[in-house]
Amino acid sequence: MFSELMNFLRACFRPRSDRHVHKGSDAGGRQDGLLWYKDSGQHANGEFSMAVVQANNLLEDQSQMESGNLSLHEAGPYGTFVGVYDGHGGPETSRYVNDHLFQHLKRFTSEQQSMSVDVIRKAFQATEEGVIAQVSKQWSMRPQIAAVGSCCLVGVICGGTLYIANLGDSRAVLGRVVKATGEVLSVQLSAEHNASIESVRQELRALHPDDPQIVVLKHNVWRVKGLIQVSRSIGDVYLKRAEFNREPLYAKFRLREPIKKPILSAEPSISVLQLQPQDQFIIFASDGLWEHLSNQEAVDIVQNHPRNGSARRLVKAALQEAAKKREMRYSDLKKIDRGVRRHFHDDITVIVVFLDSNLVSRASSTKCASLSVRGGGVNLRPNSLAPCTTPSDTGMA
């Protein structure tokens, strides 16, 4: 009886890969303990590889790979959409982004009949507004939902153009071959918004000149208002609207002075790049990877091995580094269960997108097969934020 109960509980809590591969995808991912992976797949512009390893008790990283029609109209445009959403304080906001951001993008693309920076910016804004609306509905019963947020990294490839949009400290890195030498060098594509970066602290001080405590060095880590490392995010409405920074929100999240203007921003940094034949692949990953690997180290791992399993290989390299830093064996680290595992490394999400120059150069009107894959984590119904655990310091980005 006891063994049957334990099997039932394991089934309830284990992220099931079949929940994360939607209709139209080519094959399901696989689960190996706390690791979910899809070693290989085909998107509109080449191949891809995905992997997610869980560290938190509830997986806070969410991710998606969408390929095919990027609008609601049959005429397109067609292309590839990549999303990595690193939640903090709980999984609710990252799950919400995973369920809504791409749908907003398709709606605005349909309205403008093309992909653009404006379309992406509007999709981010609509997602943020949706989160605020959900927090407003749940505030009286679950005020701590105001302290849940998510970083948000998006890549869109459409008609030979690459759009990178980012909030927070996830990162997109390009592997680009140098024609003269054949070397593949790393090129960071995303701007990051973390208070550990001097330029971010300067930006915050310029925006809040009357607040000497806008960034605080706490336990040797720079934090906005001493609370959170990222300066831009979806959610975290307790640092954006005064009505959500009061009782009954936990005292540790409440500010002494009332909020006069938003402290955190949901305005993404967006860059646009015309892809060239020498652009080989893009690594999209949450900061859990970049804590342990440099940009060039990650690019070298992808370049020097077969494409199949690239994302899983990067996750393993990061975990090996995490184990080394704690003077333990990788095999022993893998035995540590979720929750406790967070003391050794963060949730890590990696999506490697390979670029086939023949496919990349096609017109955005060229139709292609539809594919939709989500990384590990349990997906909830789309119109609500999920039940959550209490936000904790270890969960904050």
mmCIF file of C-alpha atoms in Angstrom:
data_model
loop_
_atom_site.group_PDB
_atom_site.id
_atom_site.type_symbol
_atom_site.label_atom_id
_atom_site.label_comp_id
_atom_site.label_asym_id
_atom_site.label_seq_id
_atom_site.Cartn_x
_atom_site.Cartn_y
_atom_site.Cartn_z
ATOM 1 C CA MET A 1 0.000 0.000 0.000
ATOM 2 C CA PHE A 2 2.775 2.407 0.959
ATOM 3 C CA SER A 3 4.714 1.724 -2.263
ATOM 4 C CA GLU A 4 1.560 2.335 -4.315
ATOM 5 C CA LEU A 5 1.055 5.676 -2.538
ATOM 6 C CA MET A 6 4.649 6.711 -3.204
ATOM 7 C CA ASN A 7 4.320 5.806 -6.885
ATOM 8 C CA PHE A 8 1.164 7.904 -7.084
ATOM 9 C CA LEU A 9 2.859 10.895 -5.450
ATOM 10 C CA ARG A 10 5.859 10.591 -7.763
ATOM 11 C CA ALA A 11 3.548 10.578 -10.752
ATOM 12 C CA CYS A 12 1.840 13.730 -9.477
ATOM 13 C CA PHE A 13 5.038 15.685 -8.988
ATOM 14 C CA ARG A 14 7.176 14.422 -11.863
ATOM 15 C CA PRO A 15 7.146 16.771 -14.907
ATOM 16 C CA ARG A 16 5.709 14.656 -17.716
ATOM 17 C CA SER A 17 7.165 15.239 -21.137
ATOM 18 C CA ASP A 18 3.924 14.466 -22.960
ATOM 19 C CA ARG A 19 2.354 17.547 -21.401
ATOM 20 C CA HIS A 20 4.919 19.804 -22.970
ATOM 21 C CA VAL A 21 4.819 18.721 -26.589
ATOM 22 C CA HIS A 22 1.770 20.158 -28.276
ATOM 23 C CA LYS A 23 -0.117 19.004 -31.311
ATOM 24 C CA GLY A 24 1.911 19.584 -34.451
ATOM 25 C CA SER A 25 5.288 18.780 -32.868
ATOM 26 C CA ASP A 26 7.460 16.066 -34.389
ATOM 27 C CA ALA A 27 8.165 14.023 -31.240
ATOM 28 C CA GLY A 28 8.021 14.154 -27.449
ATOM 29 C CA GLY A 29 10.809 15.051 -25.095
ATOM 30 C CA ARG A 30 12.211 12.657 -22.496
ATOM 31 C CA GLN A 31 12.572 12.720 -18.728
ATOM 32 C CA ASP A 32 15.656 11.560 -16.803
ATOM 33 C CA GLY A 33 15.203 12.357 -13.130
ATOM 34 C CA LEU A 34 15.095 16.138 -12.837
ATOM 35 C CA LEU A 35 16.276 16.563 -16.441
ATOM 36 C CA TRP A 36 13.848 17.013 -19.350
ATOM 37 C CA TYR A 37 15.328 17.069 -22.830
ATOM 38 C CA LYS A 38 14.563 16.957 -26.529
ATOM 39 C CA ASP A 39 17.832 16.223 -28.259
ATOM 40 C CA SER A 40 16.794 17.130 -31.779
ATOM 41 C CA GLY A 41 13.969 18.659 -33.743
ATOM 42 C CA GLN A 42 13.321 20.658 -36.889
ATOM 43 C CA HIS A 43 12.135 24.265 -36.968
ATOM 44 C CA ALA A 44 11.446 26.592 -39.891
ATOM 45 C CA ASN A 45 15.081 27.739 -40.098
ATOM 46 C CA GLY A 46 17.041 24.598 -39.227
ATOM 47 C CA GLU A 47 17.408 22.178 -36.314
ATOM 48 C CA PHE A 48 17.089 22.729 -32.562
ATOM 49 C CA SER A 49 17.860 21.069 -29.238
ATOM 50 C CA MET A 50 16.233 21.712 -25.835
ATOM 51 C CA ALA A 51 16.978 20.758 -22.223
ATOM 52 C CA VAL A 52 15.669 21.778 -18.798
ATOM 53 C CA VAL A 53 16.979 20.693 -15.402
ATOM 54 C CA GLN A 54 14.944 21.400 -12.288
ATOM 55 C CA ALA A 55 16.468 22.627 -9.030
ATOM 56 C CA ASN A 56 13.565 24.392 -7.291
ATOM 57 C CA ASN A 57 10.824 22.417 -5.571
ATOM 58 C CA LEU A 58 8.475 23.796 -8.220
ATOM 59 C CA LEU A 59 10.126 24.390 -11.592
ATOM 60 C CA GLU A 60 10.303 28.164 -12.086
ATOM 61 C CA ASP A 61 11.852 28.071 -15.573
ATOM 62 C CA GLN A 62 9.390 27.799 -18.462
ATOM 63 C CA SER A 63 10.236 27.680 -22.163
ATOM 64 C CA GLN A 64 8.779 27.172 -25.605
ATOM 65 C CA MET A 65 9.812 26.552 -29.198
ATOM 66 C CA GLU A 66 7.257 27.567 -31.825
ATOM 67 C CA SER A 67 7.712 27.214 -35.563
ATOM 68 C CA GLY A 68 5.392 27.879 -38.476
ATOM 69 C CA ASN A 69 2.793 30.623 -38.733
ATOM 70 C CA LEU A 70 3.649 33.638 -36.548
ATOM 71 C CA SER A 71 0.238 35.239 -37.090
ATOM 72 C CA LEU A 72 -3.437 34.266 -37.011
ATOM 73 C CA HIS A 73 -3.758 34.587 -40.801
ATOM 74 C CA GLU A 74 -2.848 31.831 -43.234
ATOM 75 C CA ALA A 75 -0.725 34.294 -45.221
ATOM 76 C CA GLY A 76 1.776 34.421 -42.327
ATOM 77 C CA PRO A 77 4.472 35.583 -41.847
ATOM 78 C CA TYR A 78 6.156 32.245 -41.095
ATOM 79 C CA GLY A 79 9.217 31.690 -38.952
ATOM 80 C CA THR A 80 10.580 30.572 -35.580
ATOM 81 C CA PHE A 81 9.770 31.810 -32.059
ATOM 82 C CA VAL A 82 11.887 30.917 -29.009
ATOM 83 C CA GLY A 83 10.987 31.832 -25.429
ATOM 84 C CA VAL A 84 12.896 31.301 -22.159
ATOM 85 C CA TYR A 85 11.074 32.509 -19.031
ATOM 86 C CA ASP A 86 13.038 32.347 -15.778
ATOM 87 C CA GLY A 87 10.593 32.820 -12.922
ATOM 88 C CA HIS A 88 11.395 33.981 -9.416
ATOM 89 C CA GLY A 89 9.402 33.911 -6.195
ATOM 90 C CA GLY A 90 7.357 31.061 -7.660
ATOM 91 C CA PRO A 91 6.340 29.563 -11.025
ATOM 92 C CA GLU A 92 3.100 31.471 -11.619
ATOM 93 C CA THR A 93 4.325 34.371 -13.745
ATOM 94 C CA SER A 94 6.648 32.314 -15.950
ATOM 95 C CA ARG A 95 3.786 29.879 -16.576
ATOM 96 C CA TYR A 96 1.495 32.750 -17.466
ATOM 97 C CA VAL A 97 4.058 34.169 -19.911
ATOM 98 C CA ASN A 98 4.460 30.728 -21.467
ATOM 99 C CA ASP A 99 0.707 30.548 -22.071
ATOM 100 C CA HIS A 100 0.129 34.086 -23.333
ATOM 101 C CA LEU A 101 3.135 35.911 -24.830
ATOM 102 C CA PHE A 102 3.291 33.993 -28.119
ATOM 103 C CA GLN A 103 -0.481 34.286 -28.569
ATOM 104 C CA HIS A 104 -0.239 38.071 -28.108
ATOM 105 C CA LEU A 105 2.605 38.188 -30.626
ATOM 106 C CA LYS A 106 0.504 36.314 -33.195
ATOM 107 C CA ARG A 107 -2.394 38.718 -32.634
ATOM 108 C CA PHE A 108 -0.288 41.852 -33.128
ATOM 109 C CA THR A 109 1.528 40.321 -36.116
ATOM 110 C CA SER A 110 -1.886 39.705 -37.687
ATOM 111 C CA GLU A 111 -2.925 43.302 -37.086
ATOM 112 C CA GLN A 112 0.251 44.725 -38.640
ATOM 113 C CA GLN A 113 0.562 41.917 -41.217
ATOM 114 C CA SER A 114 4.293 41.696 -40.555
ATOM 115 C CA MET A 115 6.876 41.033 -37.847
ATOM 116 C CA SER A 116 8.474 44.096 -36.243
ATOM 117 C CA VAL A 117 10.032 45.529 -33.087
ATOM 118 C CA ASP A 118 6.691 47.225 -32.404
ATOM 119 C CA VAL A 119 4.833 43.891 -32.566
ATOM 120 C CA ILE A 120 7.216 42.332 -30.038
ATOM 121 C CA ARG A 121 7.063 45.332 -27.713
ATOM 122 C CA LYS A 122 3.238 45.274 -27.788
ATOM 123 C CA ALA A 123 3.230 41.523 -27.031
ATOM 124 C CA PHE A 124 5.401 42.103 -23.944
ATOM 125 C CA GLN A 125 3.175 44.973 -22.825
ATOM 126 C CA ALA A 126 -0.031 42.955 -23.240
ATOM 127 C CA THR A 127 1.495 40.061 -21.269
ATOM 128 C CA GLU A 128 2.510 42.404 -18.452
ATOM 129 C CA GLU A 129 -0.985 43.909 -18.375
ATOM 130 C CA GLY A 130 -2.459 40.417 -18.198
ATOM 131 C CA VAL A 131 -0.287 39.517 -15.212
ATOM 132 C CA ILE A 132 -1.279 42.741 -13.419
ATOM 133 C CA ALA A 133 -4.965 41.950 -14.058
ATOM 134 C CA GLN A 134 -4.531 38.469 -12.594
ATOM 135 C CA VAL A 135 -2.735 39.825 -9.524
ATOM 136 C CA SER A 136 -5.544 42.361 -9.031
ATOM 137 C CA LYS A 137 -8.109 39.548 -9.035
ATOM 138 C CA GLN A 138 -6.161 37.408 -6.577
ATOM 139 C CA TRP A 139 -4.737 40.158 -4.330
ATOM 140 C CA SER A 140 -7.332 39.947 -1.532
ATOM 141 C CA MET A 141 -6.939 36.175 -1.147
ATOM 142 C CA ARG A 142 -3.289 35.681 -2.107
ATOM 143 C CA PRO A 143 -1.369 38.962 -1.766
ATOM 144 C CA GLN A 144 2.050 37.259 -2.045
ATOM 145 C CA ILE A 145 1.338 36.699 -5.752
ATOM 146 C CA ALA A 146 2.428 40.346 -6.156
ATOM 147 C CA ALA A 147 6.011 39.302 -5.351
ATOM 148 C CA VAL A 148 6.206 36.697 -8.133
ATOM 149 C CA GLY A 149 7.830 37.630 -11.444
ATOM 150 C CA SER A 150 9.735 36.348 -14.441
ATOM 151 C CA CYS A 151 12.643 37.230 -16.670
ATOM 152 C CA CYS A 152 11.690 36.976 -20.319
ATOM 153 C CA LEU A 153 14.012 36.196 -23.254
ATOM 154 C CA VAL A 154 12.505 35.940 -26.729
ATOM 155 C CA GLY A 155 13.993 35.260 -30.139
ATOM 156 C CA VAL A 156 12.088 35.548 -33.423
ATOM 157 C CA ILE A 157 13.524 34.519 -36.792
ATOM 158 C CA CYS A 158 11.441 35.770 -39.697
ATOM 159 C CA GLY A 159 12.450 36.422 -43.313
ATOM 160 C CA GLY A 160 16.192 36.318 -42.575
ATOM 161 C CA THR A 161 15.893 38.755 -39.678
ATOM 162 C CA LEU A 162 16.591 37.854 -36.044
ATOM 163 C CA TYR A 163 14.810 39.796 -33.288
ATOM 164 C CA ILE A 164 16.063 39.403 -29.703
ATOM 165 C CA ALA A 165 13.968 40.834 -26.862
ATOM 166 C CA ASN A 166 14.941 40.571 -23.212
ATOM 167 C CA LEU A 167 13.831 41.439 -19.697
ATOM 168 C CA GLY A 168 16.128 40.355 -16.870
ATOM 169 C CA ASP A 169 19.281 38.254 -16.985
ATOM 170 C CA SER A 170 18.683 35.333 -19.326
ATOM 171 C CA ARG A 171 20.986 35.457 -22.342
ATOM 172 C CA ALA A 172 21.143 34.752 -26.074
ATOM 173 C CA VAL A 173 24.564 34.035 -27.587
ATOM 174 C CA LEU A 174 25.346 33.620 -31.282
ATOM 175 C CA GLY A 175 27.997 31.268 -32.643
ATOM 176 C CA ARG A 176 29.531 32.990 -35.691
ATOM 177 C CA VAL A 177 32.270 31.504 -37.873
ATOM 178 C CA VAL A 178 35.262 33.687 -38.749
ATOM 179 C CA LYS A 179 35.870 33.204 -42.471
ATOM 180 C CA ALA A 180 39.620 33.752 -42.310
ATOM 181 C CA THR A 181 40.335 31.200 -39.577
ATOM 182 C CA GLY A 182 37.285 28.940 -39.423
ATOM 183 C CA GLU A 183 36.960 29.630 -35.692
ATOM 184 C CA VAL A 184 33.463 29.980 -34.250
ATOM 185 C CA LEU A 185 33.329 32.947 -31.891
ATOM 186 C CA SER A 186 30.617 33.921 -29.413
ATOM 187 C CA VAL A 187 28.588 37.097 -29.898
ATOM 188 C CA GLN A 188 26.255 38.097 -27.076
ATOM 189 C CA LEU A 189 22.967 39.268 -28.568
ATOM 190 C CA SER A 190 20.933 40.225 -25.509
ATOM 191 C CA ALA A 191 21.235 43.167 -23.130
ATOM 192 C CA GLU A 192 20.873 42.131 -19.475
ATOM 193 C CA HIS A 193 19.133 43.911 -16.632
ATOM 194 C CA ASN A 194 20.821 42.827 -13.416
ATOM 195 C CA ALA A 195 21.952 45.155 -10.641
ATOM 196 C CA SER A 196 25.353 43.418 -10.580
ATOM 197 C CA ILE A 197 26.109 45.323 -13.813
ATOM 198 C CA GLU A 198 27.456 48.843 -13.218
ATOM 199 C CA SER A 199 25.557 50.384 -16.154
ATOM 200 C CA VAL A 200 22.281 48.991 -14.776
ATOM 201 C CA ARG A 201 22.968 50.546 -11.372
ATOM 202 C CA GLN A 202 23.736 53.865 -13.074
ATOM 203 C CA GLU A 203 20.478 53.639 -15.024
ATOM 204 C CA LEU A 204 18.496 53.007 -11.834
ATOM 205 C CA ARG A 205 20.181 55.887 -10.002
ATOM 206 C CA ALA A 206 19.456 58.213 -12.932
ATOM 207 C CA LEU A 207 15.798 57.166 -12.963
ATOM 208 C CA HIS A 208 15.490 57.547 -9.173
ATOM 209 C CA PRO A 209 17.842 60.427 -8.235
ATOM 210 C CA ASP A 210 16.060 61.102 -4.935
ATOM 211 C CA ASP A 211 16.391 57.527 -3.661
ATOM 212 C CA PRO A 212 19.835 56.719 -2.216
ATOM 213 C CA GLN A 213 18.621 53.173 -1.498
ATOM 214 C CA ILE A 214 17.519 52.337 -5.069
ATOM 215 C CA VAL A 215 20.373 49.799 -5.280
ATOM 216 C CA VAL A 216 21.839 48.219 -2.166
ATOM 217 C CA LEU A 217 24.826 45.897 -1.710
ATOM 218 C CA LYS A 218 23.368 43.137 0.465
ATOM 219 C CA HIS A 219 25.378 40.015 1.415
ATOM 220 C CA ASN A 220 27.871 40.996 -1.292
ATOM 221 C CA VAL A 221 25.124 41.034 -3.956
ATOM 222 C CA TRP A 222 23.697 44.174 -5.571
ATOM 223 C CA ARG A 223 19.889 44.260 -5.320
ATOM 224 C CA VAL A 224 17.227 46.745 -6.362
ATOM 225 C CA LYS A 225 15.824 48.178 -3.098
ATOM 226 C CA GLY A 226 17.757 45.387 -1.389
ATOM 227 C CA LEU A 227 15.143 42.913 -2.633
ATOM 228 C CA ILE A 228 15.737 41.683 -6.176
ATOM 229 C CA GLN A 229 18.660 41.477 -8.596
ATOM 230 C CA VAL A 230 16.866 42.124 -11.897
ATOM 231 C CA SER A 231 15.751 45.635 -12.814
ATOM 232 C CA ARG A 232 13.297 44.601 -15.548
ATOM 233 C CA SER A 233 10.761 41.772 -15.522
ATOM 234 C CA ILE A 234 7.224 40.635 -16.147
ATOM 235 C CA GLY A 235 5.250 40.680 -12.883
ATOM 236 C CA ASP A 236 6.913 41.705 -9.586
ATOM 237 C CA VAL A 237 4.062 44.204 -9.347
ATOM 238 C CA TYR A 238 4.892 44.914 -5.697
ATOM 239 C CA LEU A 239 7.753 47.031 -7.070
ATOM 240 C CA LYS A 240 5.678 48.648 -9.807
ATOM 241 C CA ARG A 241 2.382 49.732 -8.234
ATOM 242 C CA ALA A 242 1.800 51.221 -4.787
ATOM 243 C CA GLU A 243 -1.506 49.393 -4.288
ATOM 244 C CA PHE A 244 0.382 46.075 -4.217
ATOM 245 C CA ASN A 245 3.091 47.188 -1.783
ATOM 246 C CA ARG A 246 1.135 47.267 1.454
ATOM 247 C CA GLU A 247 -0.419 44.926 3.988
ATOM 248 C CA PRO A 248 -1.169 42.036 3.834
ATOM 249 C CA LEU A 249 1.965 41.586 1.652
ATOM 250 C CA TYR A 250 4.764 40.095 3.757
ATOM 251 C CA ALA A 251 6.707 42.778 5.611
ATOM 252 C CA LYS A 252 10.018 41.793 3.964
ATOM 253 C CA PHE A 253 8.588 42.891 0.571
ATOM 254 C CA ARG A 254 7.042 46.154 1.780
ATOM 255 C CA LEU A 255 8.932 49.406 1.248
ATOM 256 C CA ARG A 256 9.113 52.129 3.890
ATOM 257 C CA GLU A 257 8.186 54.872 1.464
ATOM 258 C CA PRO A 258 5.172 54.581 -0.865
ATOM 259 C CA ILE A 259 5.954 53.904 -4.529
ATOM 260 C CA LYS A 260 5.598 57.119 -6.546
ATOM 261 C CA LYS A 261 6.659 55.583 -9.864
ATOM 262 C CA PRO A 262 7.520 52.025 -10.934
ATOM 263 C CA ILE A 263 10.863 50.792 -9.593
ATOM 264 C CA LEU A 264 11.098 47.858 -11.991
ATOM 265 C CA SER A 265 10.327 48.093 -15.703
ATOM 266 C CA ALA A 266 8.649 45.729 -18.179
ATOM 267 C CA GLU A 267 10.138 47.505 -21.222
ATOM 268 C CA PRO A 268 12.268 44.944 -23.098
ATOM 269 C CA SER A 269 15.629 45.634 -24.695
ATOM 270 C CA ILE A 270 15.182 44.668 -28.354
ATOM 271 C CA SER A 271 17.905 44.185 -30.958
ATOM 272 C CA VAL A 272 17.562 43.352 -34.659
ATOM 273 C CA LEU A 273 20.120 41.428 -36.707
ATOM 274 C CA GLN A 274 20.146 40.464 -40.368
ATOM 275 C CA LEU A 275 21.379 36.890 -40.291
ATOM 276 C CA GLN A 276 24.412 36.025 -42.452
ATOM 277 C CA PRO A 277 25.663 32.638 -43.762
ATOM 278 C CA GLN A 278 28.464 32.691 -41.168
ATOM 279 C CA ASP A 279 25.889 32.711 -38.316
ATOM 280 C CA GLN A 280 25.828 29.067 -37.219
ATOM 281 C CA PHE A 281 23.608 28.785 -34.139
ATOM 282 C CA ILE A 282 22.077 30.687 -31.210
ATOM 283 C CA ILE A 283 22.108 29.535 -27.584
ATOM 284 C CA PHE A 284 19.130 30.785 -25.557
ATOM 285 C CA ALA A 285 19.488 30.064 -21.831
ATOM 286 C CA SER A 286 18.391 31.180 -18.393
ATOM 287 C CA ASP A 287 21.058 32.602 -16.093
ATOM 288 C CA GLY A 288 21.440 29.210 -14.419
ATOM 289 C CA LEU A 289 23.657 28.202 -17.358
ATOM 290 C CA TRP A 290 25.674 31.421 -17.534
ATOM 291 C CA GLU A 291 26.519 31.249 -13.810
ATOM 292 C CA HIS A 292 28.771 28.316 -14.686
ATOM 293 C CA LEU A 293 29.791 28.733 -18.343
ATOM 294 C CA SER A 294 31.188 31.695 -20.267
ATOM 295 C CA ASN A 295 29.725 32.630 -23.648
ATOM 296 C CA GLN A 296 32.731 31.194 -25.507
ATOM 297 C CA GLU A 297 32.803 28.010 -23.431
ATOM 298 C CA ALA A 298 29.159 27.377 -24.337
ATOM 299 C CA VAL A 299 29.768 28.081 -28.027
ATOM 300 C CA ASP A 300 32.798 25.760 -28.048
ATOM 301 C CA ILE A 301 30.765 22.905 -26.540
ATOM 302 C CA VAL A 302 28.101 23.244 -29.221
ATOM 303 C CA GLN A 303 30.589 23.674 -32.062
ATOM 304 C CA ASN A 304 32.893 20.804 -31.100
ATOM 305 C CA HIS A 305 30.224 18.111 -30.756
ATOM 306 C CA PRO A 306 27.383 16.679 -32.873
ATOM 307 C CA ARG A 307 24.237 18.818 -33.042
ATOM 308 C CA ASN A 308 22.107 16.061 -31.537
ATOM 309 C CA GLY A 309 21.889 16.584 -27.756
ATOM 310 C CA SER A 310 23.598 20.006 -27.765
ATOM 311 C CA ALA A 311 21.307 21.513 -25.135
ATOM 312 C CA ARG A 312 21.601 18.514 -22.821
ATOM 313 C CA ARG A 313 25.399 18.629 -23.224
ATOM 314 C CA LEU A 314 25.437 22.289 -22.133
ATOM 315 C CA VAL A 315 23.286 21.532 -19.092
ATOM 316 C CA LYS A 316 25.604 18.684 -18.111
ATOM 317 C CA ALA A 317 28.669 20.939 -18.462
ATOM 318 C CA ALA A 318 27.041 23.534 -16.180
ATOM 319 C CA LEU A 319 26.139 20.883 -13.582
ATOM 320 C CA GLN A 320 29.680 19.509 -13.671
ATOM 321 C CA GLU A 321 30.980 23.017 -12.964
ATOM 322 C CA ALA A 322 28.440 23.461 -10.150
ATOM 323 C CA ALA A 323 29.594 20.177 -8.597
ATOM 324 C CA LYS A 324 33.252 21.147 -8.953
ATOM 325 C CA LYS A 325 32.627 24.453 -7.166
ATOM 326 C CA ARG A 326 31.176 22.507 -4.221
ATOM 327 C CA GLU A 327 34.018 19.959 -4.338
ATOM 328 C CA MET A 328 31.658 17.095 -5.047
ATOM 329 C CA ARG A 329 31.192 14.570 -7.821
ATOM 330 C CA TYR A 330 28.724 15.189 -10.635
ATOM 331 C CA SER A 331 27.211 11.741 -9.984
ATOM 332 C CA ASP A 332 26.497 12.742 -6.371
ATOM 333 C CA LEU A 333 24.966 16.076 -7.404
ATOM 334 C CA LYS A 334 22.517 14.243 -9.651
ATOM 335 C CA LYS A 335 21.231 12.275 -6.641
ATOM 336 C CA ILE A 336 20.116 15.428 -4.812
ATOM 337 C CA ASP A 337 16.363 15.992 -5.051
ATOM 338 C CA ARG A 338 14.543 19.132 -6.150
ATOM 339 C CA GLY A 339 14.296 21.829 -3.512
ATOM 340 C CA VAL A 340 17.574 20.883 -1.841
ATOM 341 C CA ARG A 341 19.180 20.980 -5.306
ATOM 342 C CA ARG A 342 18.555 24.753 -5.416
ATOM 343 C CA HIS A 343 21.420 25.209 -2.929
ATOM 344 C CA PHE A 344 23.805 23.874 -5.601
ATOM 345 C CA HIS A 345 22.422 25.384 -8.818
ATOM 346 C CA ASP A 346 19.380 27.156 -10.258
ATOM 347 C CA ASP A 347 16.793 25.773 -12.663
ATOM 348 C CA ILE A 348 18.545 25.723 -16.041
ATOM 349 C CA THR A 349 16.867 26.012 -19.433
ATOM 350 C CA VAL A 350 18.802 25.780 -22.707
ATOM 351 C CA ILE A 351 17.523 25.974 -26.287
ATOM 352 C CA VAL A 352 20.087 25.702 -29.080
ATOM 353 C CA VAL A 353 18.758 26.928 -32.434
ATOM 354 C CA PHE A 354 20.839 25.917 -35.454
ATOM 355 C CA LEU A 355 20.631 28.113 -38.548
ATOM 356 C CA ASP A 356 20.437 26.646 -42.040
ATOM 357 C CA SER A 357 21.314 29.579 -44.307
ATOM 358 C CA ASN A 358 19.232 28.141 -47.165
ATOM 359 C CA LEU A 359 16.145 28.080 -44.936
ATOM 360 C CA VAL A 360 16.911 31.364 -43.127
ATOM 361 C CA SER A 361 17.069 33.277 -46.418
ATOM 362 C CA ARG A 362 13.578 32.179 -47.486
ATOM 363 C CA ALA A 363 10.829 34.797 -47.674
ATOM 364 C CA SER A 364 8.622 35.056 -44.577
ATOM 365 C CA SER A 365 5.638 34.184 -46.778
ATOM 366 C CA THR A 366 7.054 30.695 -47.439
ATOM 367 C CA LYS A 367 4.874 28.220 -45.571
ATOM 368 C CA CYS A 368 6.457 25.585 -43.338
ATOM 369 C CA ALA A 369 5.362 22.803 -41.012
ATOM 370 C CA SER A 370 3.936 23.794 -37.635
ATOM 371 C CA LEU A 371 5.769 22.788 -34.468
ATOM 372 C CA SER A 372 5.147 23.635 -30.805
ATOM 373 C CA VAL A 373 7.246 22.287 -27.932
ATOM 374 C CA ARG A 374 7.390 23.319 -24.290
ATOM 375 C CA GLY A 375 10.229 22.557 -21.940
ATOM 376 C CA GLY A 376 9.799 20.702 -18.647
ATOM 377 C CA GLY A 377 7.245 21.868 -16.087
ATOM 378 C CA VAL A 378 3.561 21.314 -15.545
ATOM 379 C CA ASN A 379 1.311 23.589 -17.613
ATOM 380 C CA LEU A 380 -1.891 24.915 -16.061
ATOM 381 C CA ARG A 381 -5.032 26.298 -17.622
ATOM 382 C CA PRO A 382 -4.161 29.465 -19.564
ATOM 383 C CA ASN A 383 -6.433 32.036 -17.952
ATOM 384 C CA SER A 384 -5.147 31.967 -14.412
ATOM 385 C CA LEU A 385 -1.996 32.247 -12.405
ATOM 386 C CA ALA A 386 -1.272 28.937 -10.730
ATOM 387 C CA PRO A 387 -1.488 28.101 -7.022
ATOM 388 C CA CYS A 388 1.901 28.876 -5.594
ATOM 389 C CA THR A 389 4.192 28.375 -2.688
ATOM 390 C CA THR A 390 5.312 31.322 -0.600
ATOM 391 C CA PRO A 391 7.938 33.423 -2.412
ATOM 392 C CA SER A 392 11.351 32.802 -0.902
ATOM 393 C CA ASP A 393 14.668 34.601 -0.989
ATOM 394 C CA THR A 394 16.315 31.692 -2.813
ATOM 395 C CA GLY A 395 13.707 31.928 -5.558
ATOM 396 C CA MET A 396 14.306 35.591 -6.276
ATOM 397 C CA ALA A 397 16.222 36.276 -9.477
#
